[in-house]
Amino acid sequence: MVKKDILASSRKLRRKRIALRTGVLVIVALFLCAGFVGLFYIQKFRIQKVSAKGNYALNKKEIIENISDSLNGKYFGIFPRDNIFIIPKEEIKSNLLAAFPRVKSVFLNRDFPNSLFVEIKERKPAALFCENNESALPALPNQGEPTDKSTYRQGKCSFVGEDGFIFGKAALFSGNVYLKFYREGGGNGKTITQLKNLMEFVKLASKENIKITKIILAGEELRKFYTSEGWYILLNNNNDTQITFENLKLALENKIKENRKYLDYIDLRFGNKVYYKFK
């Protein structure tokens, strides 16, 4: 009986020791975790200065405020997002790109121990995209006689970047500072596809004293180039720019010649087959 009591007492003591050791380990682990988390709260390593450069049209204060908003709060309700070691770099970039369509790219640079430098690259305007105020744009040649071939109301305009991305409202321009694009029938879209090719055609045309005043985006592929002379050119997005321009030159020099002033349109959509119509 005495032996059983000794064994029971020994087991109870062993359990107490194990529980005590476990409790100590838990407390130590908690202290270590608290110490680890505490490192992220050291003021010296929390972002205290945000600088931005590269903007020329955007408001620097608004950019910095957007970045500061991205640095607010905590990860999992524990780790501060403004700690220089764990700042949300990708989120800062995506938030800036979403808030400011004019921004083309964002570069972040951490300056230890507590500064963040942000360099942005803004899109440079290459053209204007304008909302049309007319109820209808000129019909295609095979749909009837074009109406109001020479004038469009400007409406509200946005800038178009070199990559075709439409961004930012533009002030009203009294002259042709930028080439203007319109979308037939209104429509949506944040980009103008094949802008580089379209602008290259305009450049080639200008060398031959053909001034393009506006381009109408008609559907997914058709493009209508309106000239200052009152006639227009029909192209597809997939037309080869150089070949199409050479066809235009040949048509004007050999087929149309002195009748150019009576020209209504030239259709260059079908490779080397050129169609044209007089008024």
PDB file of N, CA and C in Angstrom, residues 70-144:
ATOM      1  N   SER A  70      -1.477  53.634 -48.722  1.00  0.00           N
ATOM      2  CA  SER A  70      -1.053  52.238 -48.906  1.00  0.00           C
ATOM      3  C   SER A  70      -0.213  51.749 -47.726  1.00  0.00           C
ATOM      4  N   LEU A  71       0.408  52.687 -46.999  1.00  0.00           N
ATOM      5  CA  LEU A  71       1.272  52.327 -45.870  1.00  0.00           C
ATOM      6  C   LEU A  71       0.513  52.245 -44.547  1.00  0.00           C
ATOM      7  N   ASN A  72      -0.740  52.679 -44.558  1.00  0.00           N
ATOM      8  CA  ASN A  72      -1.546  52.622 -43.333  1.00  0.00           C
ATOM      9  C   ASN A  72      -1.994  51.198 -43.027  1.00  0.00           C
ATOM     10  N   GLY A  73      -2.240  50.917 -41.758  1.00  0.00           N
ATOM     11  CA  GLY A  73      -2.767  49.618 -41.368  1.00  0.00           C
ATOM     12  C   GLY A  73      -1.687  48.601 -41.036  1.00  0.00           C
ATOM     13  N   LYS A  74      -2.144  47.346 -40.859  1.00  0.00           N
ATOM     14  CA  LYS A  74      -1.243  46.267 -40.448  1.00  0.00           C
ATOM     15  C   LYS A  74      -1.509  45.006 -41.268  1.00  0.00           C
ATOM     16  N   TYR A  75      -0.478  44.193 -41.404  1.00  0.00           N
ATOM     17  CA  TYR A  75      -0.627  42.866 -41.998  1.00  0.00           C
ATOM     18  C   TYR A  75      -1.185  41.925 -40.928  1.00  0.00           C
ATOM     19  N   PHE A  76      -2.262  41.219 -41.243  1.00  0.00           N
ATOM     20  CA  PHE A  76      -2.876  40.250 -40.337  1.00  0.00           C
ATOM     21  C   PHE A  76      -3.230  40.875 -38.986  1.00  0.00           C
ATOM     22  N   GLY A  77      -3.376  42.205 -38.985  1.00  0.00           N
ATOM     23  CA  GLY A  77      -3.698  42.899 -37.747  1.00  0.00           C
ATOM     24  C   GLY A  77      -2.543  42.949 -36.766  1.00  0.00           C
ATOM     25  N   ILE A  78      -1.316  42.632 -37.225  1.00  0.00           N
ATOM     26  CA  ILE A  78      -0.160  42.549 -36.312  1.00  0.00           C
ATOM     27  C   ILE A  78       0.999  43.422 -36.772  1.00  0.00           C
ATOM     28  N   PHE A  79       1.502  43.165 -37.987  1.00  0.00           N
ATOM     29  CA  PHE A  79       2.720  43.830 -38.448  1.00  0.00           C
ATOM     30  C   PHE A  79       2.388  45.143 -39.163  1.00  0.00           C
ATOM     31  N   PRO A  80       3.036  46.249 -38.778  1.00  0.00           N
ATOM     32  CA  PRO A  80       2.767  47.548 -39.405  1.00  0.00           C
ATOM     33  C   PRO A  80       3.247  47.587 -40.852  1.00  0.00           C
ATOM     34  N   ARG A  81       2.402  48.081 -41.735  1.00  0.00           N
ATOM     35  CA  ARG A  81       2.716  48.097 -43.162  1.00  0.00           C
ATOM     36  C   ARG A  81       3.774  49.150 -43.518  1.00  0.00           C
ATOM     37  N   ASP A  82       4.005  50.094 -42.598  1.00  0.00           N
ATOM     38  CA  ASP A  82       4.967  51.153 -42.897  1.00  0.00           C
ATOM     39  C   ASP A  82       6.373  50.820 -42.415  1.00  0.00           C
ATOM     40  N   ASN A  83       6.616  49.575 -41.980  1.00  0.00           N
ATOM     41  CA  ASN A  83       7.975  49.177 -41.640  1.00  0.00           C
ATOM     42  C   ASN A  83       8.793  49.072 -42.917  1.00  0.00           C
ATOM     43  N   ILE A  84       9.961  49.661 -42.941  1.00  0.00           N
ATOM     44  CA  ILE A  84      10.739  49.757 -44.175  1.00  0.00           C
ATOM     45  C   ILE A  84      11.119  48.407 -44.756  1.00  0.00           C
ATOM     46  N   PHE A  85      11.166  47.366 -43.900  1.00  0.00           N
ATOM     47  CA  PHE A  85      11.551  46.036 -44.385  1.00  0.00           C
ATOM     48  C   PHE A  85      10.397  45.310 -45.073  1.00  0.00           C
ATOM     49  N   ILE A  86       9.171  45.699 -44.776  1.00  0.00           N
ATOM     50  CA  ILE A  86       8.024  44.939 -45.286  1.00  0.00           C
ATOM     51  C   ILE A  86       6.965  45.835 -45.939  1.00  0.00           C
ATOM     52  N   ILE A  87       7.374  46.972 -46.482  1.00  0.00           N
ATOM     53  CA  ILE A  87       6.394  47.845 -47.139  1.00  0.00           C
ATOM     54  C   ILE A  87       5.761  47.107 -48.325  1.00  0.00           C
ATOM     55  N   PRO A  88       4.477  47.361 -48.588  1.00  0.00           N
ATOM     56  CA  PRO A  88       3.780  46.673 -49.696  1.00  0.00           C
ATOM     57  C   PRO A  88       4.125  47.292 -51.048  1.00  0.00           C
ATOM     58  N   LYS A  89       5.272  46.981 -51.581  1.00  0.00           N
ATOM     59  CA  LYS A  89       5.761  47.625 -52.802  1.00  0.00           C
ATOM     60  C   LYS A  89       4.821  47.439 -53.989  1.00  0.00           C
ATOM     61  N   GLU A  90       4.398  46.199 -54.223  1.00  0.00           N
ATOM     62  CA  GLU A  90       3.534  45.943 -55.383  1.00  0.00           C
ATOM     63  C   GLU A  90       2.178  46.631 -55.250  1.00  0.00           C
ATOM     64  N   GLU A  91       1.684  46.696 -54.017  1.00  0.00           N
ATOM     65  CA  GLU A  91       0.394  47.359 -53.797  1.00  0.00           C
ATOM     66  C   GLU A  91       0.513  48.860 -54.023  1.00  0.00           C
ATOM     67  N   ILE A  92       1.618  49.442 -53.588  1.00  0.00           N
ATOM     68  CA  ILE A  92       1.843  50.873 -53.820  1.00  0.00           C
ATOM     69  C   ILE A  92       1.838  51.160 -55.314  1.00  0.00           C
ATOM     70  N   LYS A  93       2.542  50.328 -56.079  1.00  0.00           N
ATOM     71  CA  LYS A  93       2.602  50.512 -57.528  1.00  0.00           C
ATOM     72  C   LYS A  93       1.228  50.390 -58.175  1.00  0.00           C
ATOM     73  N   SER A  94       0.503  49.323 -57.819  1.00  0.00           N
ATOM     74  CA  SER A  94      -0.804  49.087 -58.439  1.00  0.00           C
ATOM     75  C   SER A  94      -1.802  50.180 -58.061  1.00  0.00           C
ATOM     76  N   ASN A  95      -1.740  50.674 -56.820  1.00  0.00           N
ATOM     77  CA  ASN A  95      -2.648  51.742 -56.394  1.00  0.00           C
ATOM     78  C   ASN A  95      -2.375  53.046 -57.151  1.00  0.00           C
ATOM     79  N   LEU A  96      -1.094  53.344 -57.365  1.00  0.00           N
ATOM     80  CA  LEU A  96      -0.746  54.556 -58.106  1.00  0.00           C
ATOM     81  C   LEU A  96      -1.203  54.455 -59.564  1.00  0.00           C
ATOM     82  N   LEU A  97      -0.993  53.299 -60.168  1.00  0.00           N
ATOM     83  CA  LEU A  97      -1.384  53.109 -61.570  1.00  0.00           C
ATOM     84  C   LEU A  97      -2.902  53.188 -61.738  1.00  0.00           C
ATOM     85  N   ALA A  98      -3.625  52.688 -60.724  1.00  0.00           N
ATOM     86  CA  ALA A  98      -5.090  52.716 -60.791  1.00  0.00           C
ATOM     87  C   ALA A  98      -5.638  54.124 -60.550  1.00  0.00           C
ATOM     88  N   ALA A  99      -5.004  54.848 -59.617  1.00  0.00           N
ATOM     89  CA  ALA A  99      -5.499  56.177 -59.255  1.00  0.00           C
ATOM     90  C   ALA A  99      -5.113  57.246 -60.271  1.00  0.00           C
ATOM     91  N   PHE A 100      -3.975  57.053 -60.928  1.00  0.00           N
ATOM     92  CA  PHE A 100      -3.481  58.058 -61.865  1.00  0.00           C
ATOM     93  C   PHE A 100      -3.186  57.417 -63.221  1.00  0.00           C
ATOM     94  N   PRO A 101      -4.160  57.370 -64.125  1.00  0.00           N
ATOM     95  CA  PRO A 101      -3.955  56.745 -65.443  1.00  0.00           C
ATOM     96  C   PRO A 101      -2.813  57.369 -66.232  1.00  0.00           C
ATOM     97  N   ARG A 102      -2.468  58.597 -65.906  1.00  0.00           N
ATOM     98  CA  ARG A 102      -1.354  59.261 -66.600  1.00  0.00           C
ATOM     99  C   ARG A 102      -0.023  58.589 -66.278  1.00  0.00           C
ATOM    100  N   VAL A 103       0.063  57.899 -65.138  1.00  0.00           N
ATOM    101  CA  VAL A 103       1.308  57.240 -64.731  1.00  0.00           C
ATOM    102  C   VAL A 103       1.541  55.999 -65.593  1.00  0.00           C
ATOM    103  N   LYS A 104       2.704  55.937 -66.203  1.00  0.00           N
ATOM    104  CA  LYS A 104       3.054  54.804 -67.057  1.00  0.00           C
ATOM    105  C   LYS A 104       3.809  53.732 -66.279  1.00  0.00           C
ATOM    106  N   SER A 105       4.712  54.154 -65.385  1.00  0.00           N
ATOM    107  CA  SER A 105       5.486  53.198 -64.595  1.00  0.00           C
ATOM    108  C   SER A 105       5.877  53.811 -63.259  1.00  0.00           C
ATOM    109  N   VAL A 106       6.168  52.942 -62.275  1.00  0.00           N
ATOM    110  CA  VAL A 106       6.508  53.375 -60.920  1.00  0.00           C
ATOM    111  C   VAL A 106       7.752  52.620 -60.457  1.00  0.00           C
ATOM    112  N   PHE A 107       8.702  53.350 -59.893  1.00  0.00           N
ATOM    113  CA  PHE A 107       9.916  52.736 -59.337  1.00  0.00           C
ATOM    114  C   PHE A 107      10.045  53.153 -57.874  1.00  0.00           C
ATOM    115  N   LEU A 108      10.255  52.161 -56.984  1.00  0.00           N
ATOM    116  CA  LEU A 108      10.388  52.426 -55.561  1.00  0.00           C
ATOM    117  C   LEU A 108      11.828  52.209 -55.120  1.00  0.00           C
ATOM    118  N   ASN A 109      12.290  53.074 -54.219  1.00  0.00           N
ATOM    119  CA  ASN A 109      13.635  52.945 -53.677  1.00  0.00           C
ATOM    120  C   ASN A 109      13.605  53.256 -52.182  1.00  0.00           C
ATOM    121  N   ARG A 110      13.964  52.263 -51.362  1.00  0.00           N
ATOM    122  CA  ARG A 110      14.006  52.451 -49.913  1.00  0.00           C
ATOM    123  C   ARG A 110      15.345  53.058 -49.504  1.00  0.00           C
ATOM    124  N   ASP A 111      15.299  54.101 -48.690  1.00  0.00           N
ATOM    125  CA  ASP A 111      16.501  54.728 -48.167  1.00  0.00           C
ATOM    126  C   ASP A 111      16.519  54.518 -46.656  1.00  0.00           C
ATOM    127  N   PHE A 112      17.327  53.546 -46.213  1.00  0.00           N
ATOM    128  CA  PHE A 112      17.324  53.189 -44.796  1.00  0.00           C
ATOM    129  C   PHE A 112      17.851  54.365 -43.957  1.00  0.00           C
ATOM    130  N   PRO A 113      17.269  54.530 -42.754  1.00  0.00           N
ATOM    131  CA  PRO A 113      16.379  53.553 -42.112  1.00  0.00           C
ATOM    132  C   PRO A 113      14.878  53.824 -42.265  1.00  0.00           C
ATOM    133  N   ASN A 114      14.460  55.023 -42.745  1.00  0.00           N
ATOM    134  CA  ASN A 114      13.020  55.309 -42.672  1.00  0.00           C
ATOM    135  C   ASN A 114      12.496  56.219 -43.781  1.00  0.00           C
ATOM    136  N   SER A 115      13.106  56.156 -44.947  1.00  0.00           N
ATOM    137  CA  SER A 115      12.643  57.015 -46.044  1.00  0.00           C
ATOM    138  C   SER A 115      12.297  56.173 -47.276  1.00  0.00           C
ATOM    139  N   LEU A 116      11.310  56.651 -48.015  1.00  0.00           N
ATOM    140  CA  LEU A 116      10.881  55.970 -49.240  1.00  0.00           C
ATOM    141  C   LEU A 116      10.838  56.975 -50.378  1.00  0.00           C
ATOM    142  N   PHE A 117      11.549  56.664 -51.462  1.00  0.00           N
ATOM    143  CA  PHE A 117      11.561  57.520 -52.645  1.00  0.00           C
ATOM    144  C   PHE A 117      10.823  56.820 -53.779  1.00  0.00           C
ATOM    145  N   VAL A 118       9.932  57.555 -54.412  1.00  0.00           N
ATOM    146  CA  VAL A 118       9.131  57.007 -55.503  1.00  0.00           C
ATOM    147  C   VAL A 118       9.364  57.838 -56.758  1.00  0.00           C
ATOM    148  N   GLU A 119       9.759  57.177 -57.815  1.00  0.00           N
ATOM    149  CA  GLU A 119       9.941  57.860 -59.095  1.00  0.00           C
ATOM    150  C   GLU A 119       8.890  57.348 -60.076  1.00  0.00           C
ATOM    151  N   ILE A 120       8.131  58.270 -60.624  1.00  0.00           N
ATOM    152  CA  ILE A 120       7.100  57.884 -61.580  1.00  0.00           C
ATOM    153  C   ILE A 120       7.466  58.386 -62.971  1.00  0.00           C
ATOM    154  N   LYS A 121       6.942  57.699 -63.954  1.00  0.00           N
ATOM    155  CA  LYS A 121       7.117  58.119 -65.337  1.00  0.00           C
ATOM    156  C   LYS A 121       5.736  58.364 -65.913  1.00  0.00           C
ATOM    157  N   GLU A 122       5.486  59.590 -66.302  1.00  0.00           N
ATOM    158  CA  GLU A 122       4.174  59.937 -66.852  1.00  0.00           C
ATOM    159  C   GLU A 122       4.118  59.664 -68.353  1.00  0.00           C
ATOM    160  N   ARG A 123       2.916  59.371 -68.799  1.00  0.00           N
ATOM    161  CA  ARG A 123       2.700  59.190 -70.233  1.00  0.00           C
ATOM    162  C   ARG A 123       2.791  60.544 -70.930  1.00  0.00           C
ATOM    163  N   LYS A 124       3.415  60.551 -72.090  1.00  0.00           N
ATOM    164  CA  LYS A 124       3.490  61.773 -72.874  1.00  0.00           C
ATOM    165  C   LYS A 124       2.371  61.781 -73.919  1.00  0.00           C
ATOM    166  N   PRO A 125       1.604  62.864 -73.983  1.00  0.00           N
ATOM    167  CA  PRO A 125       0.520  62.927 -74.969  1.00  0.00           C
ATOM    168  C   PRO A 125       1.038  62.855 -76.396  1.00  0.00           C
ATOM    169  N   ALA A 126       0.404  62.007 -77.195  1.00  0.00           N
ATOM    170  CA  ALA A 126       0.751  61.905 -78.608  1.00  0.00           C
ATOM    171  C   ALA A 126      -0.407  62.355 -79.492  1.00  0.00           C
ATOM    172  N   ALA A 127      -1.620  62.335 -78.914  1.00  0.00           N
ATOM    173  CA  ALA A 127      -2.809  62.704 -79.678  1.00  0.00           C
ATOM    174  C   ALA A 127      -3.942  62.976 -78.693  1.00  0.00           C
ATOM    175  N   LEU A 128      -5.116  63.269 -79.224  1.00  0.00           N
ATOM    176  CA  LEU A 128      -6.312  63.475 -78.404  1.00  0.00           C
ATOM    177  C   LEU A 128      -7.396  62.503 -78.835  1.00  0.00           C
ATOM    178  N   PHE A 129      -8.135  62.009 -77.856  1.00  0.00           N
ATOM    179  CA  PHE A 129      -9.333  61.226 -78.155  1.00  0.00           C
ATOM    180  C   PHE A 129     -10.523  62.039 -77.671  1.00  0.00           C
ATOM    181  N   CYS A 130     -11.423  62.364 -78.579  1.00  0.00           N
ATOM    182  CA  CYS A 130     -12.531  63.266 -78.257  1.00  0.00           C
ATOM    183  C   CYS A 130     -13.881  62.566 -78.359  1.00  0.00           C
ATOM    184  N   GLU A 131     -14.737  62.861 -77.411  1.00  0.00           N
ATOM    185  CA  GLU A 131     -16.107  62.370 -77.473  1.00  0.00           C
ATOM    186  C   GLU A 131     -16.843  63.191 -78.521  1.00  0.00           C
ATOM    187  N   ASN A 132     -17.614  62.524 -79.346  1.00  0.00           N
ATOM    188  CA  ASN A 132     -18.331  63.215 -80.411  1.00  0.00           C
ATOM    189  C   ASN A 132     -19.699  63.660 -79.928  1.00  0.00           C
ATOM    190  N   ASN A 133     -20.058  64.889 -80.259  1.00  0.00           N
ATOM    191  CA  ASN A 133     -21.359  65.422 -79.848  1.00  0.00           C
ATOM    192  C   ASN A 133     -22.435  65.281 -80.909  1.00  0.00           C
ATOM    193  N   GLU A 134     -22.032  64.847 -82.116  1.00  0.00           N
ATOM    194  CA  GLU A 134     -23.040  64.671 -83.163  1.00  0.00           C
ATOM    195  C   GLU A 134     -23.830  63.393 -82.902  1.00  0.00           C
ATOM    196  N   SER A 135     -25.055  63.365 -83.329  1.00  0.00           N
ATOM    197  CA  SER A 135     -25.877  62.171 -83.141  1.00  0.00           C
ATOM    198  C   SER A 135     -25.428  61.044 -84.041  1.00  0.00           C
ATOM    199  N   ALA A 136     -24.781  61.375 -85.178  1.00  0.00           N
ATOM    200  CA  ALA A 136     -24.304  60.343 -86.103  1.00  0.00           C
ATOM    201  C   ALA A 136     -23.101  60.865 -86.856  1.00  0.00           C
ATOM    202  N   LEU A 137     -22.162  59.987 -87.115  1.00  0.00           N
ATOM    203  CA  LEU A 137     -20.988  60.326 -87.892  1.00  0.00           C
ATOM    204  C   LEU A 137     -21.231  59.967 -89.352  1.00  0.00           C
ATOM    205  N   PRO A 138     -20.373  60.395 -90.250  1.00  0.00           N
ATOM    206  CA  PRO A 138     -20.573  60.070 -91.657  1.00  0.00           C
ATOM    207  C   PRO A 138     -20.677  58.573 -91.890  1.00  0.00           C
ATOM    208  N   ALA A 139     -21.586  58.190 -92.765  1.00  0.00           N
ATOM    209  CA  ALA A 139     -21.745  56.774 -93.093  1.00  0.00           C
ATOM    210  C   ALA A 139     -20.596  56.322 -93.976  1.00  0.00           C
ATOM    211  N   LEU A 140     -20.364  55.028 -94.010  1.00  0.00           N
ATOM    212  CA  LEU A 140     -19.342  54.480 -94.897  1.00  0.00           C
ATOM    213  C   LEU A 140     -19.792  54.622 -96.341  1.00  0.00           C
ATOM    214  N   PRO A 141     -18.847  54.662 -97.286  1.00  0.00           N
ATOM    215  CA  PRO A 141     -19.209  54.842 -98.703  1.00  0.00           C
ATOM    216  C   PRO A 141     -20.225  53.830 -99.209  1.00  0.00           C
ATOM    217  N   ASN A 142     -20.125  52.584 -98.755  1.00  0.00           N
ATOM    218  CA  ASN A 142     -21.049  51.572 -99.245  1.00  0.00           C
ATOM    219  C   ASN A 142     -22.387  51.593 -98.515  1.00  0.00           C
ATOM    220  N   GLN A 143     -22.524  52.569 -97.621  1.00  0.00           N
ATOM    221  CA  GLN A 143     -23.784  52.695 -96.893  1.00  0.00           C
ATOM    222  C   GLN A 143     -24.551  53.943 -97.322  1.00  0.00           C
ATOM    223  N   GLY A 144     -23.996  54.656 -98.246  1.00  0.00           N
ATOM    224  CA  GLY A 144     -24.667  55.870 -98.684  1.00  0.00           C
ATOM    225  C   GLY A 144     -23.700  57.041 -98.742  1.00  0.00           C
TER     226      GLY A 144
END
